[in-house]
Amino acid sequence: MENNLKNEFMRTFHILSYSHNKWDVWNDFIYMSACSFANVFDKKNYAKREEEYLRIIKKYNKNEQKLFPKLLAKVVNALEENTNQDFLGSVYMNLDLGNKSTGQYFTPYDVSLFMAKLSLGNVVEEVKKKNYISINDCACGAGALLISGINEAKEQLSKAGMNYQNHVFVVGQDIDQTAALMCYIQITLLGVAGFVKVGDSLANPIDKNDTYENYWFTPMYFNELWQVRDLLNKLKR
């Protein structure tokens, strides 16, 4: 079923790429999909992002416009069926976008999962100490390492009778906007609180004085539980 969804996604994608540059189609799909999640809750950045969304969608005719929600539905279905995968990163590489367009390659998911199991340690013990854990990746790409970390934490917490959505906070950053938003879409669909910042993590790392226009907050971030925790953390600074 997983491969079927990838094949269906690529078939739909190729229809759009017949009359448009495939790299532009991918960028547009990722940006508009990210907006469809972020603009529901993040009203501070809504106007600018909605304006960009409308500019992008006008590049396509009515029949083409209908294909973008179908692409997103394939992503949603794939991650509902199997959360333990980097669906967008895998499709990106299958479409040969990394090779010919940017020279960018994403870490295979199996490698990321192995790294997550080594680095996370005892998640349950950490949660018992401070109520939640934070999983960070300062060069997140499409999010394979964060996704694998979420799944490893979920497995450990579930065995202890805990809901991972109440105890896992995710932070990512990437200099490439499209990659960062691929990560944002996928962690959003995994139902975790957190955010992804678009920017150079060396020259412009995440900072408490940031103005947040380059931050993409997941819908779960706006959950009351996480808003209270965020406020408490700010008061401690």
Tab-separated table of C-alpha atoms in Angstrom:
chain	number	residue	atom	x	y	z
A	1	MET	CA	0.000	0.000	0.000
A	2	GLU	CA	2.856	2.363	0.875
A	3	ASN	CA	4.447	1.932	-2.552
A	4	ASN	CA	1.051	2.346	-4.178
A	5	LEU	CA	0.641	5.746	-2.533
A	6	LYS	CA	4.110	6.806	-3.677
A	7	ASN	CA	3.348	5.721	-7.220
A	8	GLU	CA	-0.011	7.498	-7.178
A	9	PHE	CA	1.657	10.630	-5.830
A	10	MET	CA	4.286	10.570	-8.580
A	11	ARG	CA	1.724	9.961	-11.317
A	12	THR	CA	-0.274	12.994	-10.189
A	13	PHE	CA	2.890	15.033	-9.818
A	14	HIS	CA	3.996	14.175	-13.353
A	15	ILE	CA	0.713	15.508	-14.762
A	16	LEU	CA	1.609	18.909	-13.313
A	17	SER	CA	5.189	18.696	-14.520
A	18	TYR	CA	4.121	18.189	-18.137
A	19	SER	CA	3.539	21.921	-18.514
A	20	HIS	CA	5.553	23.277	-15.569
A	21	ASN	CA	9.118	22.833	-14.373
A	22	LYS	CA	9.029	19.939	-11.926
A	23	TRP	CA	11.252	21.716	-9.368
A	24	ASP	CA	8.835	24.687	-9.396
A	25	VAL	CA	5.888	22.317	-8.986
A	26	TRP	CA	7.541	20.659	-5.994
A	27	ASN	CA	8.392	24.002	-4.356
A	28	ASP	CA	4.862	25.256	-4.936
A	29	PHE	CA	3.243	22.096	-3.616
A	30	ILE	CA	5.341	22.126	-0.452
A	31	TYR	CA	4.785	25.817	0.268
A	32	MET	CA	1.025	25.701	-0.292
A	33	SER	CA	0.662	22.516	1.756
A	34	ALA	CA	2.599	24.064	4.642
A	35	CYS	CA	0.378	27.145	4.456
A	36	SER	CA	-2.761	25.018	4.593
A	37	PHE	CA	-1.677	23.834	8.058
A	38	ALA	CA	0.069	26.913	9.438
A	39	ASN	CA	-2.527	29.500	8.472
A	40	VAL	CA	-5.250	27.866	10.554
A	41	PHE	CA	-3.574	28.831	13.833
A	42	ASP	CA	-0.640	31.170	13.166
A	43	LYS	CA	-2.483	34.441	12.624
A	44	LYS	CA	0.646	36.556	13.098
A	45	ASN	CA	2.129	35.293	9.826
A	46	TYR	CA	-1.184	34.633	8.083
A	47	ALA	CA	-1.409	37.673	5.791
A	48	LYS	CA	2.047	37.353	4.231
A	49	ARG	CA	1.765	33.602	3.735
A	50	GLU	CA	-1.753	33.764	2.346
A	51	GLU	CA	-0.639	36.403	-0.150
A	52	GLU	CA	2.174	34.140	-1.302
A	53	TYR	CA	-0.201	31.162	-1.479
A	54	LEU	CA	-2.563	33.078	-3.764
A	55	ARG	CA	0.307	34.245	-5.961
A	56	ILE	CA	1.483	30.659	-6.409
A	57	ILE	CA	-1.870	29.022	-7.097
A	58	LYS	CA	-2.631	31.537	-9.870
A	59	LYS	CA	0.235	30.052	-11.888
A	60	TYR	CA	-1.917	26.969	-12.531
A	61	ASN	CA	-5.185	26.508	-14.406
A	62	LYS	CA	-8.318	25.261	-12.645
A	63	ASN	CA	-7.762	21.607	-13.482
A	64	GLU	CA	-4.164	21.788	-12.305
A	65	GLN	CA	-5.176	23.520	-9.085
A	66	LYS	CA	-7.362	20.533	-8.197
A	67	LEU	CA	-4.347	18.239	-8.270
A	68	PHE	CA	-2.522	19.884	-5.353
A	69	PRO	CA	-5.045	18.769	-2.695
A	70	LYS	CA	-4.846	15.271	-4.196
A	71	LEU	CA	-1.071	15.283	-3.736
A	72	LEU	CA	-1.418	16.360	-0.118
A	73	ALA	CA	-4.050	13.677	0.473
A	74	LYS	CA	-1.505	11.053	-0.643
A	75	VAL	CA	0.979	12.374	1.932
A	76	VAL	CA	-1.655	12.341	4.672
A	77	ASN	CA	-2.746	8.804	3.812
A	78	ALA	CA	0.823	7.541	3.645
A	79	LEU	CA	1.732	8.870	7.091
A	80	GLU	CA	-1.545	7.654	8.565
A	81	GLU	CA	-0.781	4.198	7.232
A	82	ASN	CA	2.844	4.223	8.392
A	83	THR	CA	4.265	6.999	10.569
A	84	ASN	CA	7.691	5.359	10.557
A	85	GLN	CA	8.927	6.802	7.260
A	86	ASP	CA	10.205	9.943	5.553
A	87	PHE	CA	7.574	9.929	2.827
A	88	LEU	CA	8.344	13.319	1.290
A	89	GLY	CA	12.089	12.805	1.404
A	90	SER	CA	11.720	9.444	-0.291
A	91	VAL	CA	9.453	10.793	-3.025
A	92	TYR	CA	11.788	13.753	-3.517
A	93	MET	CA	14.667	11.414	-4.233
A	94	ASN	CA	12.525	9.108	-6.410
A	95	LEU	CA	11.593	12.113	-8.543
A	96	ASP	CA	15.317	12.808	-8.985
A	97	LEU	CA	14.910	16.304	-7.594
A	98	GLY	CA	17.855	16.003	-5.242
A	99	ASN	CA	20.244	14.824	-7.924
A	100	LYS	CA	19.584	17.121	-10.864
A	101	SER	CA	18.188	20.242	-9.242
A	102	THR	CA	20.168	20.967	-6.104
A	103	GLY	CA	22.690	18.245	-5.385
A	104	GLN	CA	20.854	17.727	-2.100
A	105	TYR	CA	20.500	14.217	-0.714
A	106	PHE	CA	18.489	13.160	2.324
A	107	THR	CA	19.684	10.611	4.861
A	108	PRO	CA	17.987	7.222	4.318
A	109	TYR	CA	15.278	6.682	6.892
A	110	ASP	CA	16.707	3.411	8.212
A	111	VAL	CA	19.959	5.210	9.037
A	112	SER	CA	18.052	7.994	10.785
A	113	LEU	CA	16.080	5.489	12.840
A	114	PHE	CA	19.287	3.772	13.958
A	115	MET	CA	20.748	7.154	14.968
A	116	ALA	CA	17.591	8.051	16.890
A	117	LYS	CA	17.647	4.813	18.865
A	118	LEU	CA	21.279	5.446	19.812
A	119	SER	CA	20.881	9.091	20.791
A	120	LEU	CA	17.521	9.300	22.574
A	121	GLY	CA	18.284	6.985	25.458
A	122	ASN	CA	15.583	6.376	28.086
A	123	VAL	CA	12.764	8.682	27.059
A	124	VAL	CA	10.430	7.631	29.871
A	125	GLU	CA	12.947	8.544	32.571
A	126	GLU	CA	13.569	11.931	30.963
A	127	VAL	CA	9.842	12.644	30.754
A	128	LYS	CA	9.407	11.726	34.417
A	129	LYS	CA	12.036	14.330	35.316
A	130	LYS	CA	10.623	17.326	33.418
A	131	ASN	CA	7.296	16.186	31.869
A	132	TYR	CA	8.543	16.284	28.268
A	133	ILE	CA	11.548	15.825	26.003
A	134	SER	CA	12.755	18.066	23.206
A	135	ILE	CA	14.077	16.541	19.975
A	136	ASN	CA	16.209	18.960	17.943
A	137	ASP	CA	17.889	18.923	14.550
A	138	CYS	CA	19.700	22.056	13.357
A	139	ALA	CA	19.987	20.748	9.777
A	140	CYS	CA	16.713	18.874	9.566
A	141	GLY	CA	16.277	18.480	5.810
A	142	ALA	CA	12.963	16.765	5.143
A	143	GLY	CA	12.854	15.618	8.766
A	144	ALA	CA	13.985	11.984	8.691
A	145	LEU	CA	15.937	12.240	11.957
A	146	LEU	CA	13.127	14.101	13.726
A	147	ILE	CA	10.497	11.678	12.432
A	148	SER	CA	12.524	8.684	13.575
A	149	GLY	CA	13.071	10.357	16.950
A	150	ILE	CA	9.337	10.943	17.316
A	151	ASN	CA	8.604	7.317	16.504
A	152	GLU	CA	11.226	6.006	18.913
A	153	ALA	CA	9.899	8.255	21.681
A	154	LYS	CA	6.330	7.228	20.853
A	155	GLU	CA	7.222	3.535	21.134
A	156	GLN	CA	8.910	3.966	24.511
A	157	LEU	CA	6.191	6.205	25.947
A	158	SER	CA	3.358	3.997	24.694
A	159	LYS	CA	4.835	1.025	26.544
A	160	ALA	CA	4.723	3.155	29.707
A	161	GLY	CA	1.098	4.127	29.093
A	162	MET	CA	1.920	7.712	28.086
A	163	ASN	CA	0.610	9.740	25.145
A	164	TYR	CA	3.631	10.949	23.173
A	165	GLN	CA	1.718	14.011	21.950
A	166	ASN	CA	1.755	15.364	25.518
A	167	HIS	CA	5.443	14.715	26.085
A	168	VAL	CA	7.401	15.251	22.842
A	169	PHE	CA	8.416	18.683	21.536
A	170	VAL	CA	10.223	18.948	18.196
A	171	VAL	CA	12.520	21.706	16.931
A	172	GLY	CA	14.045	21.801	13.452
A	173	GLN	CA	15.940	24.274	11.323
A	174	ASP	CA	17.200	24.231	7.770
A	175	ILE	CA	18.659	26.867	5.474
A	176	ASP	CA	16.645	25.523	2.546
A	177	GLN	CA	13.018	26.651	2.777
A	178	THR	CA	11.571	23.769	0.777
A	179	ALA	CA	13.390	21.154	2.839
A	180	ALA	CA	12.386	22.882	6.078
A	181	LEU	CA	8.736	22.938	5.019
A	182	MET	CA	8.855	19.281	3.992
A	183	CYS	CA	9.931	18.590	7.550
A	184	TYR	CA	7.224	20.894	8.906
A	185	ILE	CA	4.471	19.124	6.959
A	186	GLN	CA	5.551	15.697	8.150
A	187	ILE	CA	5.947	16.525	11.852
A	188	THR	CA	2.588	18.290	11.668
A	189	LEU	CA	0.981	15.111	10.334
A	190	LEU	CA	2.606	13.129	13.147
A	191	GLY	CA	0.658	15.285	15.594
A	192	VAL	CA	3.520	16.671	17.672
A	193	ALA	CA	4.073	20.120	19.118
A	194	GLY	CA	7.033	22.063	17.801
A	195	PHE	CA	8.290	24.296	15.049
A	196	VAL	CA	10.704	24.516	12.146
A	197	LYS	CA	12.747	27.633	11.477
A	198	VAL	CA	13.888	28.512	7.968
A	199	GLY	CA	17.409	29.880	8.156
A	200	ASP	CA	21.130	29.233	8.511
A	201	SER	CA	21.628	27.512	11.864
A	202	LEU	CA	25.245	28.752	12.020
A	203	ALA	CA	24.771	32.386	11.012
A	204	ASN	CA	21.233	32.764	12.320
A	205	PRO	CA	20.480	30.124	14.966
A	206	ILE	CA	17.236	29.907	16.923
A	207	ASP	CA	17.242	32.757	19.437
A	208	LYS	CA	14.795	34.051	22.050
A	209	ASN	CA	14.870	37.461	20.331
A	210	ASP	CA	13.728	36.113	16.947
A	211	THR	CA	10.675	37.783	15.429
A	212	TYR	CA	9.216	34.443	14.240
A	213	GLU	CA	8.421	35.376	10.632
A	214	ASN	CA	10.586	32.438	9.534
A	215	TYR	CA	9.080	30.056	12.098
A	216	TRP	CA	6.509	27.462	11.150
A	217	PHE	CA	4.604	26.243	14.210
A	218	THR	CA	2.751	22.937	14.134
A	219	PRO	CA	-0.966	23.014	15.006
A	220	MET	CA	-0.259	20.998	18.181
A	221	TYR	CA	2.052	23.794	19.361
A	222	PHE	CA	-1.059	25.903	19.923
A	223	ASN	CA	-2.572	23.293	22.232
A	224	GLU	CA	-3.211	24.798	25.673
A	225	LEU	CA	-0.843	22.357	27.389
A	226	TRP	CA	2.098	23.390	25.233
A	227	GLN	CA	1.239	27.075	25.393
A	228	VAL	CA	1.410	26.936	29.184
A	229	ARG	CA	4.760	25.135	29.047
A	230	ASP	CA	6.079	27.683	26.558
A	231	LEU	CA	5.026	30.536	28.826
A	232	LEU	CA	6.672	28.920	31.855
A	233	ASN	CA	9.896	28.424	29.896
A	234	LYS	CA	9.919	32.082	28.853
A	235	LEU	CA	9.429	33.176	32.460
A	236	LYS	CA	12.492	31.148	33.455
A	237	ARG	CA	14.769	32.939	30.987
